XYZ file of C-alpha atoms in Angstrom:
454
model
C 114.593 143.896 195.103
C 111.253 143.502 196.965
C 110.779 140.324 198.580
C 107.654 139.707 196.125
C 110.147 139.436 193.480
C 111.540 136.638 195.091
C 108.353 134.944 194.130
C 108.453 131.987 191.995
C 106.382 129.314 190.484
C 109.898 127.517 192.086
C 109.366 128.479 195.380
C 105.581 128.266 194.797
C 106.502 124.442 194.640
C 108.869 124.018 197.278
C 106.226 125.680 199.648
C 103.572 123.204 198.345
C 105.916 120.193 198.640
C 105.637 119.379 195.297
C 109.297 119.309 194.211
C 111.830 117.428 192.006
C 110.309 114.617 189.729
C 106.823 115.113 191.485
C 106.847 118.993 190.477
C 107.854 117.666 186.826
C 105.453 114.793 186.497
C 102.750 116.997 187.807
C 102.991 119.962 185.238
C 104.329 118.016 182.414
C 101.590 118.725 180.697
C 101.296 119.062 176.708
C 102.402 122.946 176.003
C 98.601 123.645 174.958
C 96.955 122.437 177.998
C 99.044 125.320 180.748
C 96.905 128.297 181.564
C 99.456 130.922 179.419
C 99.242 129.352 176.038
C 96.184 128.571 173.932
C 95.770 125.825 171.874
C 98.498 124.951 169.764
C 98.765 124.798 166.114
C 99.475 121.926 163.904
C 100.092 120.987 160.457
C 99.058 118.401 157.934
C 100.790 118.271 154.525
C 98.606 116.574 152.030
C 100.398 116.318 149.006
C 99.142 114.849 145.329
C 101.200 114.599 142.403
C 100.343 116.062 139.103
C 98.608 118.558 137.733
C 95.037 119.477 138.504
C 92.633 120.268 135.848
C 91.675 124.030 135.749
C 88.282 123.842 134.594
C 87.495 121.394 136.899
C 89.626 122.939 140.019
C 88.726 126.783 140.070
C 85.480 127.738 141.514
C 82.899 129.228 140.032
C 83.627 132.914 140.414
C 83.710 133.901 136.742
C 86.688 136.840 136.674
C 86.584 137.553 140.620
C 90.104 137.735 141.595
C 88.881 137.847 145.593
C 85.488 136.253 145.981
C 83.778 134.311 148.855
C 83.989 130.398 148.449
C 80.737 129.769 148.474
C 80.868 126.887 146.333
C 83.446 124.830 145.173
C 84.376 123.436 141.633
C 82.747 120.153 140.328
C 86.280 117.937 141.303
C 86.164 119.745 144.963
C 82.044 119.300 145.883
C 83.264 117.665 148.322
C 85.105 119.583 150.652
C 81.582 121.975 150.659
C 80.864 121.270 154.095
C 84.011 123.018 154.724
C 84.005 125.964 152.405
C 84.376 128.670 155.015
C 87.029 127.135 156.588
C 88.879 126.677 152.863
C 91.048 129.166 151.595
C 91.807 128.621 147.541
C 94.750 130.171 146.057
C 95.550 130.620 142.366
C 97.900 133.019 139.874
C 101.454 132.070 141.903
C 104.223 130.760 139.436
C 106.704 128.165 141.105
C 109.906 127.791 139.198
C 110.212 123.527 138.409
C 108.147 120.618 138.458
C 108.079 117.100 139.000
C 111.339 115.664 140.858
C 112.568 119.522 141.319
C 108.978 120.413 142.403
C 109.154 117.707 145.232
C 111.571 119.480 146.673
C 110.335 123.265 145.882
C 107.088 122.176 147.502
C 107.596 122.909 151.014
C 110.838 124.566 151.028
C 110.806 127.060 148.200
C 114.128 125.598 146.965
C 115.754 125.140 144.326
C 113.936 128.111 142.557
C 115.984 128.802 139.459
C 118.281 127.641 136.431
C 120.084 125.583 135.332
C 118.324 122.652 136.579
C 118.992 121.576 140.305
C 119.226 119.289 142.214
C 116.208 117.396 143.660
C 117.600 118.957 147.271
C 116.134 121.826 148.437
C 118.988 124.253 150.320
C 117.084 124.879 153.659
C 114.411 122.296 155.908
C 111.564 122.696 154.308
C 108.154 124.453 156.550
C 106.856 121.668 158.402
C 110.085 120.748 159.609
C 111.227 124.461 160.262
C 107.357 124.601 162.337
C 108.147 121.122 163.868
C 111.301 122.557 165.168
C 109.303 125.219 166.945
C 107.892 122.714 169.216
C 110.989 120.737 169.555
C 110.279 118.636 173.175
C 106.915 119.457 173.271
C 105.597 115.926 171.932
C 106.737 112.636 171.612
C 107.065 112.543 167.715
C 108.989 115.905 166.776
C 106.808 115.101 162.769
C 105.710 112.418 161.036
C 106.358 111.633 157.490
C 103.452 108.909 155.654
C 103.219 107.914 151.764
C 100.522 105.529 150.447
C 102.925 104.442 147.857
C 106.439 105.788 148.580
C 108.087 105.942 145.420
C 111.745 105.425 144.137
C 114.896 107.668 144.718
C 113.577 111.415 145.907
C 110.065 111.619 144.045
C 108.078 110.624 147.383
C 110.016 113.199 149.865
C 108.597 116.500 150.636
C 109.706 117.066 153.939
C 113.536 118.050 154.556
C 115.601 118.872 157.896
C 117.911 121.573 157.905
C 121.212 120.611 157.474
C 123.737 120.622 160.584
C 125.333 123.858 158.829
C 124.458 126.303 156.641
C 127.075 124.746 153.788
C 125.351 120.917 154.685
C 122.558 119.944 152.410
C 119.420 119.282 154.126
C 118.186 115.840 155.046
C 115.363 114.276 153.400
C 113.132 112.572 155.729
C 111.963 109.236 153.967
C 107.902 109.127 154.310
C 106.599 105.569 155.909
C 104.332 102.974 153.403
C 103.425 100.566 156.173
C 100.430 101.990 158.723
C 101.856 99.216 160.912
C 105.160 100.534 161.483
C 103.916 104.318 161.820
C 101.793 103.168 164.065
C 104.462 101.302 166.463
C 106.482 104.601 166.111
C 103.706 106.732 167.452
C 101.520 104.925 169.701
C 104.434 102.462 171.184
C 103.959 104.219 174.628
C 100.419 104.743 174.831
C 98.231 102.464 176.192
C 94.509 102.724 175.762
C 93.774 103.956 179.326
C 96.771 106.409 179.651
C 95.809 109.404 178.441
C 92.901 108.831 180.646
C 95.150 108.196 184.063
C 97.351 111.091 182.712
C 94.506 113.505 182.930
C 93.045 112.223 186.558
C 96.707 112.004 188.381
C 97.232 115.781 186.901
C 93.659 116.886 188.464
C 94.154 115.442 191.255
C 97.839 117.482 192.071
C 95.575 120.865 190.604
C 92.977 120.088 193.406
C 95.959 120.218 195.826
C 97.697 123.195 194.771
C 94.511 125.074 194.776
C 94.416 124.635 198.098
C 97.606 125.529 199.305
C 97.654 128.469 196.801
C 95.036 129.466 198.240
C 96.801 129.466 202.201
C 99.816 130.839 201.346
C 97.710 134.018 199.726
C 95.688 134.790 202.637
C 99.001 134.974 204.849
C 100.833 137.236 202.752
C 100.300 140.515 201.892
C 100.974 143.652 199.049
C 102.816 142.413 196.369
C 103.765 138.555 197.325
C 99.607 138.214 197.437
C 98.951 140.221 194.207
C 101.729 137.261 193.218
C 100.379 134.074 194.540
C 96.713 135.253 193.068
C 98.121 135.291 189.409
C 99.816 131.897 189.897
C 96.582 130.925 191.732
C 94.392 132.302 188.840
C 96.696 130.414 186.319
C 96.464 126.838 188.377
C 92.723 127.541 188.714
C 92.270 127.927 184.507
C 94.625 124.724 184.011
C 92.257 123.331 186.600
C 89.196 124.698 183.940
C 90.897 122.971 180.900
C 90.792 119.655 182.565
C 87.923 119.647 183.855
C 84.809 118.187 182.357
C 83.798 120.980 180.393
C 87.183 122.809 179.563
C 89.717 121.767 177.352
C 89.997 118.188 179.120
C 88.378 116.961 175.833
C 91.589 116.613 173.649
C 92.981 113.920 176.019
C 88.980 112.628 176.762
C 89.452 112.085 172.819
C 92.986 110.575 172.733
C 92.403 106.845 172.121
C 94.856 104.348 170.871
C 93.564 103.788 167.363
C 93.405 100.348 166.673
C 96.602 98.939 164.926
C 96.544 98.739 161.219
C 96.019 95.255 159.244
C 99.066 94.015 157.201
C 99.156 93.924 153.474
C 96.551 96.665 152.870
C 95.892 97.578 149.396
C 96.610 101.758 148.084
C 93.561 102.597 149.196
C 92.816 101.072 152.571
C 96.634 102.113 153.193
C 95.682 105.971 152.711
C 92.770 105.626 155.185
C 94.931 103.995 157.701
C 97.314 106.884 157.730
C 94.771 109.435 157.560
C 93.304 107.687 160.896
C 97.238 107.716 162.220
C 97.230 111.606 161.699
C 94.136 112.323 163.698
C 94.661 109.842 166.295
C 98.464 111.560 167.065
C 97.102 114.850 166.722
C 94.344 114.346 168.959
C 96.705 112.802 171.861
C 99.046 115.775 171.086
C 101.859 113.197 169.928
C 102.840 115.296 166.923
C 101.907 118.467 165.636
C 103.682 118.152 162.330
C 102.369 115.175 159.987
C 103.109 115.416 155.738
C 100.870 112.369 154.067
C 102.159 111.943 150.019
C 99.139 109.892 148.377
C 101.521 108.746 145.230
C 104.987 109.868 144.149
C 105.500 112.226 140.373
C 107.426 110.032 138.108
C 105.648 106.713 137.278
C 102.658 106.301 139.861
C 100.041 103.874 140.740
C 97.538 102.706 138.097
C 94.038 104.065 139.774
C 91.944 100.989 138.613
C 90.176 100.639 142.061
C 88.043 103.889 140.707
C 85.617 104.445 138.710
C 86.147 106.403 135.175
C 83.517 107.361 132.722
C 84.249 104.829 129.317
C 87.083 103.595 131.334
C 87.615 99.389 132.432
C 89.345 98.711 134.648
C 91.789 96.960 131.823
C 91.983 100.492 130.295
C 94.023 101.621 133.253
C 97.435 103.365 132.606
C 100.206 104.866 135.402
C 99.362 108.081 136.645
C 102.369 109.888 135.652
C 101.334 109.014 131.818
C 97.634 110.090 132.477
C 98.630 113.411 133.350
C 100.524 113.920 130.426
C 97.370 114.129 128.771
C 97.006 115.155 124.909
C 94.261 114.709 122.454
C 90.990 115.909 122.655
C 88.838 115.555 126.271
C 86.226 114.080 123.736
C 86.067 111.274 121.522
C 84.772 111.439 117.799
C 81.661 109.709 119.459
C 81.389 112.136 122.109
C 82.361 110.144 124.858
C 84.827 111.582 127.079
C 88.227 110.967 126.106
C 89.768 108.227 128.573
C 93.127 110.238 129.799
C 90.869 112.967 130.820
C 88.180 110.601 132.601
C 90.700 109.002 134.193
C 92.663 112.122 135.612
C 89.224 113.600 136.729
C 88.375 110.230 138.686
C 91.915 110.313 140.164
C 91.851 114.339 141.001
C 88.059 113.745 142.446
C 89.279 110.744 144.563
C 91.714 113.023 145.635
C 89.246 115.626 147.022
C 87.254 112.909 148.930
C 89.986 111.932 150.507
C 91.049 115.241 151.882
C 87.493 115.752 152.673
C 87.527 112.661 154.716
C 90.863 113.968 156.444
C 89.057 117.270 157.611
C 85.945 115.669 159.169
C 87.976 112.957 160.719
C 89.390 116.125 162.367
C 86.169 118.095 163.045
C 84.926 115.068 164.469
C 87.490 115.684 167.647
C 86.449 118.707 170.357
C 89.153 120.762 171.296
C 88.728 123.983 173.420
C 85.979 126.127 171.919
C 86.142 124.396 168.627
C 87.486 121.070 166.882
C 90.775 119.779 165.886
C 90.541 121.241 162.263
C 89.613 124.951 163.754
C 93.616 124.532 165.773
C 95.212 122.905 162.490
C 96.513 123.839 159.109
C 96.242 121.774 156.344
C 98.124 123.011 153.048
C 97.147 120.652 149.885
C 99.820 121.284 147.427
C 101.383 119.477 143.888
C 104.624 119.682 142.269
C 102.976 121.265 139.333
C 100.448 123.413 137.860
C 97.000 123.916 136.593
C 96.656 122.715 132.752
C 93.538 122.524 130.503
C 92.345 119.174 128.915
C 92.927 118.197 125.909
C 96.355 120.443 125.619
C 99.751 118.077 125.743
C 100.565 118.732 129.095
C 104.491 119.540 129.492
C 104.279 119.916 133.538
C 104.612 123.162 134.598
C 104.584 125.172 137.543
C 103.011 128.426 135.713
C 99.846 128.731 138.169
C 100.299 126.520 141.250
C 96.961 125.146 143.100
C 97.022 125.731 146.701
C 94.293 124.935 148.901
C 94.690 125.542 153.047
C 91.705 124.107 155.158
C 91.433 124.681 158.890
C 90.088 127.226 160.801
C 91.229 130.782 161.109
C 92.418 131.014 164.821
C 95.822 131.904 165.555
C 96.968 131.961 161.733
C 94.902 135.001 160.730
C 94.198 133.885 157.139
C 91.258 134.631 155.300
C 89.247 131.722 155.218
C 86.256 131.001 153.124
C 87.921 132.621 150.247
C 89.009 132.533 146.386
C 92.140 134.706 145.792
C 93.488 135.351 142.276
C 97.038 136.877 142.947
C 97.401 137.163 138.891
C 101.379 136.322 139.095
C 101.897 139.465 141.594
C 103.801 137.143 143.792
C 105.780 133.889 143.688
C 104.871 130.430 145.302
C 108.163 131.365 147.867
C 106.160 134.305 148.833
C 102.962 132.231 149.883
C 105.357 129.946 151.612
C 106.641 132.991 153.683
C 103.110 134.250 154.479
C 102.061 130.586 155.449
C 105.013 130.674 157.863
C 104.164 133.759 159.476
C 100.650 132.275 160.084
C 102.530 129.344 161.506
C 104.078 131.102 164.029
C 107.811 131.379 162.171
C 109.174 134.268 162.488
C 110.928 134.905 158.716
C 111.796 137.464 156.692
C 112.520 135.338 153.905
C 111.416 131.810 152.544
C 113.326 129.704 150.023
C 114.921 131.473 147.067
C 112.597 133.816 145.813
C 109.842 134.176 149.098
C 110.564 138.121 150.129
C 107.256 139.602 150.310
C 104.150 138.775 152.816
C 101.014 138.281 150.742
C 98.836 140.924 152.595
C 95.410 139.577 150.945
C 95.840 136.252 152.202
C 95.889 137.723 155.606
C 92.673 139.109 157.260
């Protein structure tokens, strides 16, 4: 062995005097911000019970089974502004719905009969991706409802069991804003990210330096050494600095602490503020927000429904069910179907608000959304209005939002797999672009959806 082997980012520090706790401190820095890895990927999980009305869901495409998402359906105008960054995904059959579907969601389990339990048998994907940055953040994932409902109808998001016999365990999602927010920012004062970032600049100012010394006294291969670690300090030195990637933690403010007692609504936004803020300061990279559990459900009367007061207001769970007509004898719209196409709207303006909160944040060459995923799923399927709806999971709405960087999905696109593949097998292909490497995914998840991929 050459003595340049002997070479190490180790010895690097010893010959710096930068050692111990002081060598730790001073490169403890979040996974994304060291020269060899690029921005990291996250996850959001934005999750909606119910079904979703097809004519109002689909874009307009006519028959195109792979089209460009120019523009978006009437219930979706407006997530527009991010069309190119949208991927929509129709014809996938899932196997249950409702209680089972919680469960099938995320983890492609249980997929068959006789009916299951509402377990799934492996973690579902955001923990499995969580896991893949275990230690790299403060908050391994974070789990938020903005009404957490009874027994299992509000948890989406599973760990895998100790064993492979043990059943998985279901990760309760937090109602208050308050307490999520004690969880997350506990440690963080408003100035520390700030400190953080000038006490780590100052040490890369230092090592440059003596880098830099050490190089011109060696020679052959120890200098050919000591100029890559030199060349690695001087890009961490590039993302910190005022114009590199320094503008995650620039952006990392305590958020301030949610109000007690918030209503549905103002308990939503709270979270969806949570999820930003711990994304931006790199706290998490996992986060799964459930707006209302299946069975049951709030009553929406805060919105606004065509022929609807706010009186006329039933639970969600028996809105969906639908039936009748979508029109009245009198030609008014039928009140189920006004009311589930207020509720599914609200829905989209929420997750539009979600994705500009996160465009609003620089990151690297791009924003927060361009380095995250966010998957908007259900527990069931499309129906048509007007039809009795019995809750199935025959074509499953998926929508992913984010940019394209590092996942390699085809973005700005409408893809009609036409029941080729199974939800499991979208679930497999959204773990690959997660970073997971799988060969299977839940029960039935075996093949990689090639056209999802660019």
């Amino acid at each position: 062995m050459g003595r340049g082997a002997g070479w190490s980012r180790r010895r690097f520090m010893r010959a710096l005097g930068v050692g111990g706790a002081a060598a730790a401190g001073a490169l403890a820095t979040p996974r994304w911000l060291t020269a060899q890895d690029s921005v990291p990927r996250r996850m959001v999980v934005f999750y909606t019970s119910q079904d979703q009305l097809d004519a109002l869901w689909r874009p307009p495409v006519g028959d195109a089974t792979d089209a460009a998402l120019t523009e978006l359906s009437p219930q979706l105008s407006s997530l527009s502004p991010f069309a190119d960054r949208i991927l929509q995904v129709h014809g996938v059959r899932g196997a249950h719905g409702h209680i089972f579907g919680h469960a099938e969601a995320l983890s492609g389990t249980p997929g068959g009969d006789p009916l299951p339990t509402a377990f799934p048998s492996q973690g579902t994907l955001d923990q499995l991706f969580a896991a893949q940055h275990s230690g790299e953040t403060s908050t391994a994932s974070l789990q938020l409802a903005m009404i957490a409902g009874r027994n299992y109808e509000s948890v989406i998001s599973f760990l895998p069991g100790a064993d492979p016999e043990a059943l998985p365990i279901p990760l309760w999602p937090q109602q208050d804003p308050r307490v999520a927010f004690e969880r997350v920012f506990r440690a963080l004062s408003p100035t520390a990210a700030r400190d953080l970032w000038r006490s780590r600049r100052s040490v890369l100012d230092h090592t440059v330096g003596q880098l830099g010394g050490l190089r011109d006294g060696a020679s052959g291969e120890e200098s050919r050494l000591l100029e890559q670690h030199l060349e690695s300090v001087r890009e961490l030195e590039r993302r910190l600095g005022e114009e590199g990637g320094a503008t995650a933690a620039r952006s990392c403010e305590t958020p301030t602490e949610p109000m007690s007692e918030l209503d549905a609504p103002a308990r939503l936004r709270a979270h969806l503020d949570l999820t930003v803020a711990a994304l931006a300061c790199d706290l998490t990279r996992s986060v799964s927000i459930v707006v209302e559990p299946g069975q049951g459900g709030p009553v929406f009367n805060w919105l606004d429904a065509d022929g609807v007061a706010p009186g006329d207001w039933i639970d969600w769970h028996e809105v969906s069910h639908g039936g009748a007509s979508p029109l009245t004898s009198t030609g008014a719209p039928n009140k189920k179907h006004a009311m589930h196409r207020a509720v599914q709207t609200w829905h989209a303006d929420e997750m539009a608000y979600l994705l500009s909160q996160l465009d609003s944040v620089p990151e690297g060459d791009g924003t927060l959304l361009d380095h995250t995923m966010v998957l908007w799923v259900s527990e069931l399927g499309l129906t048509n209005a007007g039809q009795q709806n019995p809750h199935l999971r025959a074509d499953v709405p998926l929508l992913v939002a984010g940019g394209s960087a590092g996942t390699g999905l085809r973005m700005g696109r409408y893809l009609d797999l036409q029941d080729e593949f199974h939800y499991h097998d979208v679930l497999l292909t959204l773990s690959h672009a997660l970073g997971l490497e799988r060969e299977s995914f839940g029960d039935r998840g075996t093949a990689v959806v090639e056209t999802l991929l660019a």
